[in-house]
Structure formats: C-alpha cells, structure tokens
mmCIF file of C-alpha atoms in Angstrom:
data_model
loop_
_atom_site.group_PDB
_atom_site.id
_atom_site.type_symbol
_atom_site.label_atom_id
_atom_site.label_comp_id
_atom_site.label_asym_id
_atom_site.label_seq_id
_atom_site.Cartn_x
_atom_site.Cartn_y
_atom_site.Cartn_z
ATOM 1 C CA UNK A 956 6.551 -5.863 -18.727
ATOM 2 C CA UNK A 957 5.377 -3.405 -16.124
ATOM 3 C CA UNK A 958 2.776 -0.802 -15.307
ATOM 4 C CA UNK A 959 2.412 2.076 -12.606
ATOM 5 C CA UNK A 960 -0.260 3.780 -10.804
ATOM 6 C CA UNK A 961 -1.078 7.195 -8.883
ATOM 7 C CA UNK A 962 -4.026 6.377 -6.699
ATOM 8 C CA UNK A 963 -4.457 10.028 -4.462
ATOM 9 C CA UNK A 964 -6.772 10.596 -1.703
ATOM 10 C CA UNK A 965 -7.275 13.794 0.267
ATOM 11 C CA UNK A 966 -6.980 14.031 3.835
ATOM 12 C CA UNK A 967 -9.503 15.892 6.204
ATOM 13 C CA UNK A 968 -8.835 19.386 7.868
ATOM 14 C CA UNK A 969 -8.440 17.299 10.898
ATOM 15 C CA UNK A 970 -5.501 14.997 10.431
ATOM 16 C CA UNK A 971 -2.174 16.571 10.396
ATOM 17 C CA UNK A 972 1.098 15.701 8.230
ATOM 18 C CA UNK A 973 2.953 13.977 11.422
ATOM 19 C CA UNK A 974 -0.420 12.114 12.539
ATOM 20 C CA UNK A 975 -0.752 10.821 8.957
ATOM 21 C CA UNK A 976 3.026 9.322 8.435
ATOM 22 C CA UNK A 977 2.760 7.975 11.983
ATOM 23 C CA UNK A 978 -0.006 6.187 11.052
ATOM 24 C CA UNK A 979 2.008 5.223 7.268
ATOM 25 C CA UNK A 980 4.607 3.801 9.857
ATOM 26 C CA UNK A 981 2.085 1.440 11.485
ATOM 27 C CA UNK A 982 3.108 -1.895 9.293
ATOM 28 C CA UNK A 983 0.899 -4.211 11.005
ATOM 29 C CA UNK A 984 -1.749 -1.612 9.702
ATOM 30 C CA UNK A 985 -0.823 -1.460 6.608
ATOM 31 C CA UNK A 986 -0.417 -5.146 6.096
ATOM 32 C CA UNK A 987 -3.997 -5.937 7.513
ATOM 33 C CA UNK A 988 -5.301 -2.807 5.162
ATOM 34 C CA UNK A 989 -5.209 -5.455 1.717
ATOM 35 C CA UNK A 990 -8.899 -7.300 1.488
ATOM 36 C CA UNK A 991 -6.993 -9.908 0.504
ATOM 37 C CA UNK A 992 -5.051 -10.027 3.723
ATOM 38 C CA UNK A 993 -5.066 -13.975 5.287
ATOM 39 C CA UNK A 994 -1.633 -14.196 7.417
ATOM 40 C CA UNK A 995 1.762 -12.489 7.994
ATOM 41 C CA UNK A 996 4.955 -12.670 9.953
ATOM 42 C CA UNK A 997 7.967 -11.038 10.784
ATOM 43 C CA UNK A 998 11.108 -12.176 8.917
ATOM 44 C CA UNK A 999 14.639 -11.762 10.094
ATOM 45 C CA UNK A 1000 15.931 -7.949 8.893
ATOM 46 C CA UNK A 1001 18.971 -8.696 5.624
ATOM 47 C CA UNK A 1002 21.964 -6.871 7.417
ATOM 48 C CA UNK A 1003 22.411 -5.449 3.810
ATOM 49 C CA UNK A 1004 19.280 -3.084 4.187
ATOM 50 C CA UNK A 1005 19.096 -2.850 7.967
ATOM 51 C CA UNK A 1006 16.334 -0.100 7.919
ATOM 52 C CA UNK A 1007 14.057 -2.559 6.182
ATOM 53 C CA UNK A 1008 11.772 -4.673 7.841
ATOM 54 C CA UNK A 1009 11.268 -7.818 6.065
ATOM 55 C CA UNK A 1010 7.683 -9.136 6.492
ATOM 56 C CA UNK A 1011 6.659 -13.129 4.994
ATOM 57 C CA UNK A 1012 2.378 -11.942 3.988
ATOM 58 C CA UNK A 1013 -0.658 -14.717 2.847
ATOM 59 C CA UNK A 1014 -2.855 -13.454 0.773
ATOM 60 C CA UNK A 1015 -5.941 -15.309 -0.456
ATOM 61 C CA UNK A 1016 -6.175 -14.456 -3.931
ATOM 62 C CA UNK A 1017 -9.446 -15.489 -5.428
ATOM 63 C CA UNK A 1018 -9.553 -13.548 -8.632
ATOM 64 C CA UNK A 1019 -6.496 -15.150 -10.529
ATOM 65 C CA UNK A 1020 -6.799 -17.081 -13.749
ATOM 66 C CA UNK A 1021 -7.407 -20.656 -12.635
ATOM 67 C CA UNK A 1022 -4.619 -22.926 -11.896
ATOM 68 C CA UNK A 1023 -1.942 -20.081 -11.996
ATOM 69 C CA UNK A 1024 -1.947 -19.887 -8.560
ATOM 70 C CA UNK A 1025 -3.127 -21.604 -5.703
ATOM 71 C CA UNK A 1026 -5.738 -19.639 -3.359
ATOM 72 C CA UNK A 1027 -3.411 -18.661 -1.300
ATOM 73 C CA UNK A 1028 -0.269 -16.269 -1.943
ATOM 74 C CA UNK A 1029 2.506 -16.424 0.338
ATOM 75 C CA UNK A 1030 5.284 -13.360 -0.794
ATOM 76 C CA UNK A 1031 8.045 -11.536 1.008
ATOM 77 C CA UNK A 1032 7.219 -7.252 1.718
ATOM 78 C CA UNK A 1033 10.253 -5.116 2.404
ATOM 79 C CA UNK A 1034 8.450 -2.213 4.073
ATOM 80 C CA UNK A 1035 10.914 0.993 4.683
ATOM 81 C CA UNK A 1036 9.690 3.622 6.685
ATOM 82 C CA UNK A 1037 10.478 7.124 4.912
ATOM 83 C CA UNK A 1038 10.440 10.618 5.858
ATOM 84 C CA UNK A 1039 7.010 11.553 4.400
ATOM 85 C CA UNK A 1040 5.435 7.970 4.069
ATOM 86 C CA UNK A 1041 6.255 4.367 3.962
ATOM 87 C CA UNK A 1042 8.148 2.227 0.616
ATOM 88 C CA UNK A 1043 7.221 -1.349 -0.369
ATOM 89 C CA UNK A 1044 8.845 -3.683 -2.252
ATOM 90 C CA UNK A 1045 6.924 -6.852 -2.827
ATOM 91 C CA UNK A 1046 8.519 -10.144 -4.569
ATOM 92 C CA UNK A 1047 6.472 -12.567 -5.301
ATOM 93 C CA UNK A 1048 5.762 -16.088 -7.177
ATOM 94 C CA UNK A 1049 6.194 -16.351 -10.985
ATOM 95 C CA UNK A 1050 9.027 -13.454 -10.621
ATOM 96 C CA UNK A 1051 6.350 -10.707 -9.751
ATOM 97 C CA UNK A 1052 7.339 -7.395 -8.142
ATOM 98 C CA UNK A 1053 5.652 -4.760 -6.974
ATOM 99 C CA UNK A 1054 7.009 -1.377 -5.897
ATOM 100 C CA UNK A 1055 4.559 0.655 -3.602
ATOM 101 C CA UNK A 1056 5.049 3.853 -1.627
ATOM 102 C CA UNK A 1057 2.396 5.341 0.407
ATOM 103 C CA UNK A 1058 3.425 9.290 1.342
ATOM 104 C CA UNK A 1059 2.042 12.110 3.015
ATOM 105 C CA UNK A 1060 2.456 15.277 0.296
ATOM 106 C CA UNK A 1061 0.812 18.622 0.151
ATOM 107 C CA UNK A 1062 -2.598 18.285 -1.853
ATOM 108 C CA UNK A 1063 -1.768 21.614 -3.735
ATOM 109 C CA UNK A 1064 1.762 20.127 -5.106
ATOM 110 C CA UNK A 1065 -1.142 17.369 -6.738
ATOM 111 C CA UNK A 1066 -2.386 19.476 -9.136
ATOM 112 C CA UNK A 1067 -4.413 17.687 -11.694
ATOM 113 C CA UNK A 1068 -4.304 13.818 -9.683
ATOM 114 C CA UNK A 1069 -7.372 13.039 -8.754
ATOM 115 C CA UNK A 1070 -8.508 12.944 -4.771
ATOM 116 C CA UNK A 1071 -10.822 10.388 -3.327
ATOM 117 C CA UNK A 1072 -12.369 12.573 -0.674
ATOM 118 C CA UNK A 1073 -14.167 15.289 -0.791
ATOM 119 C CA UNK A 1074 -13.203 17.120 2.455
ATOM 120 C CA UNK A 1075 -10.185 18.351 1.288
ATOM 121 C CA UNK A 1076 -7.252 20.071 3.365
ATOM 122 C CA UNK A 1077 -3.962 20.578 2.924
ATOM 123 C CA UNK A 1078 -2.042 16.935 3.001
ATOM 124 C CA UNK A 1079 -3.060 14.093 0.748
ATOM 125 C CA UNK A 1080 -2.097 10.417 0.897
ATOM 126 C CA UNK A 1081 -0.006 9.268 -2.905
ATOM 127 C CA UNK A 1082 0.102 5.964 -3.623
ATOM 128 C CA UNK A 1083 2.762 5.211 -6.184
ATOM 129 C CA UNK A 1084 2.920 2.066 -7.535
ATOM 130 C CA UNK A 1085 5.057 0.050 -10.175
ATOM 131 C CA UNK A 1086 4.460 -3.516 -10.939
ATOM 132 C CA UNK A 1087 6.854 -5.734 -13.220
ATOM 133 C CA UNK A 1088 6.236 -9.432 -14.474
ATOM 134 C CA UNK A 1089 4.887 -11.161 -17.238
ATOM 135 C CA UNK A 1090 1.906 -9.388 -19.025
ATOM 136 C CA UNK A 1091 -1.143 -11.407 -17.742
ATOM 137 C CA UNK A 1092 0.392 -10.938 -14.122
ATOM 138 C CA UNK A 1093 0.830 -7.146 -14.190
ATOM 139 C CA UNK A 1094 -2.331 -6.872 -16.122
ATOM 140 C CA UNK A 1095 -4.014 -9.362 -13.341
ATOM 141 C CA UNK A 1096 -2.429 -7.673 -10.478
ATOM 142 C CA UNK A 1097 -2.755 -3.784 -11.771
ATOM 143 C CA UNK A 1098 -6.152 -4.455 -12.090
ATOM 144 C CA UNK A 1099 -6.701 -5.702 -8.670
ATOM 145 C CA UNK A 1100 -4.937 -2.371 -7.663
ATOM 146 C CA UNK A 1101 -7.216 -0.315 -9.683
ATOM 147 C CA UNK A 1102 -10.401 -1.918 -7.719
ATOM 148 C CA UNK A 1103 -8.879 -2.111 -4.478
ATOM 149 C CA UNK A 1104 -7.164 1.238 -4.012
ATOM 150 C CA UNK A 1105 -10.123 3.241 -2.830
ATOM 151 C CA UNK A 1106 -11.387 0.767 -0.332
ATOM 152 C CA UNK A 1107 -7.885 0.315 1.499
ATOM 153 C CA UNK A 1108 -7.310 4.126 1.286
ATOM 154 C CA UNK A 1109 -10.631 4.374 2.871
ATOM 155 C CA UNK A 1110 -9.851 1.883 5.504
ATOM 156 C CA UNK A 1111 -6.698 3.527 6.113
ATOM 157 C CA UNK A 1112 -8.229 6.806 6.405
ATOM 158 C CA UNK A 1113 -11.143 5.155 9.012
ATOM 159 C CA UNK A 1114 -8.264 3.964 11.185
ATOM 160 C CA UNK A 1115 -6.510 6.947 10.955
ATOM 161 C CA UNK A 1116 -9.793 9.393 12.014
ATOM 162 C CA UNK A 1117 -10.226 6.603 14.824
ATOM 163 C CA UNK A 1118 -6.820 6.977 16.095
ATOM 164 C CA UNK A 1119 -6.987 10.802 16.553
ATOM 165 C CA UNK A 1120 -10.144 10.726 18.261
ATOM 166 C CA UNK A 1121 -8.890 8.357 20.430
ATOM 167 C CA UNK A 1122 -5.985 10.694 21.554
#
C-alpha cells in the first residue's frame, strides 16, 4: 500500500530562493528538524549513487502500536541535494519507505495548495511525500506526517529567518 502528501508553506518577503535551498542543503538541519529526532550518523556514500549521502538516523518513536516496534527506530536516509530543494529516500524496518522532497518553488505555480504562513511572498517550501508499506504502517506513519509537518516546517523556517539575520 502507499499514500502521499503535499504539505506547503509560504516563505516571507525576506528570504530569497538561493537562501532557502541553501538552507534545504543543510542535512544535519534537516535531520535534527524531526521531533522525533534521537541520533544520526554518517554512512559510507554507495559508489552506485555517488551524489547521495547516506545517513544511519534514531528516532524515538513513541506513538506506534505497542510491540511493533521498539522505542527507538534506527533507518537508513539517502538525502540528495537537488537544484531547487533536497530528495529523501527513507528505508526502514518492516519494509517501510518513505520518499520525501523538500523544494523551493514559486508560491504562484501553487495555486490552490494550501500555505502555512501568512506572510506570503513569492517562494514557498513543497513537501512531497510518498510512503509505501503495509497498511497500518503507512496509515501509522502518514499520520505522524500529517501532525508533524507544520511544526518542522516551522522550525525550519525559524532556523532559516535566524540564519539571514545572522548574515
């Protein structure tokens, strides 16, 4: 089985397009953006996709039906930087994956996705995800998407303000 999600947030007036994929390109960012975040480290790169960096990630996962899996996830992230954003591919236990990109696109090719911010100028950040495993993983793991999503786009979004005020 699998599922996707759009999850779109509008970026401020402030930030430019090349401030916001530098910051998409930031992996240790990204990484420590999940609430669920407990460890991670860097894996050897597969000389088959060279322009991947492979990253081993713990999270502690307290919301999942009990006895499925321990407290704490340990799964390999394939994080590719791209033009406009970042791509993801997560594999996981029990033959979960989860394909993620993060990009920087122009908020008036969005028309009709819903935005997350109210301040809104001309790039927004599109979160594209596709999860595939069994149906009470994808339905477990979409839904921890669904309530996650605004609070690590916010985060992201803090860091990123934080980072150009900085500079």
């Amino acid at each position: 089985m699998f599922s996707t999600l759009r999850n779109v947030t509008h970026l401020p007036r402030s930030i430019s397009y090349a401030q916001a994929v530098e910051q998409l390109h930031n992996h240790e960012l990204l990484i420590r953006l999940d609430p669920e975040y407990a460890s991670h480290e860097t894996l050897p790169s597969d000389p088959a996709t060279p322009e991947a960096k492979i990253y081993k990630i713990t999270d502690h996962m307290n919301a999942l039906p009990a006895g499925l899996w321990d407290t704490k996830v340990t799964f390999e992230a394939h994080m590719t930087d791209l033009d406009d954003g970042i791509l993801w591919f997560i594999k996981a236990p029990l033959g979960l994956t989860q394909k993620t990109t993060w990009r920087c696109l122009r908020t008036e090719s969005l028309e009709g996705d819903r935005g997350a911010n109210e301040e809104e100028g001309e790039w927004s950040l599109v979160e594209d995800v596709e999860i595939k495993a069994n149906r009470m993983l994808v339905n477990t793991v979409k839904g921890k998407c669904e309530d996650n999503w605004r609070g690590t786009h916010s985060r992201f979004l803090a860091q990123l303000k934080e980072k150009i005020g900085a500079a």
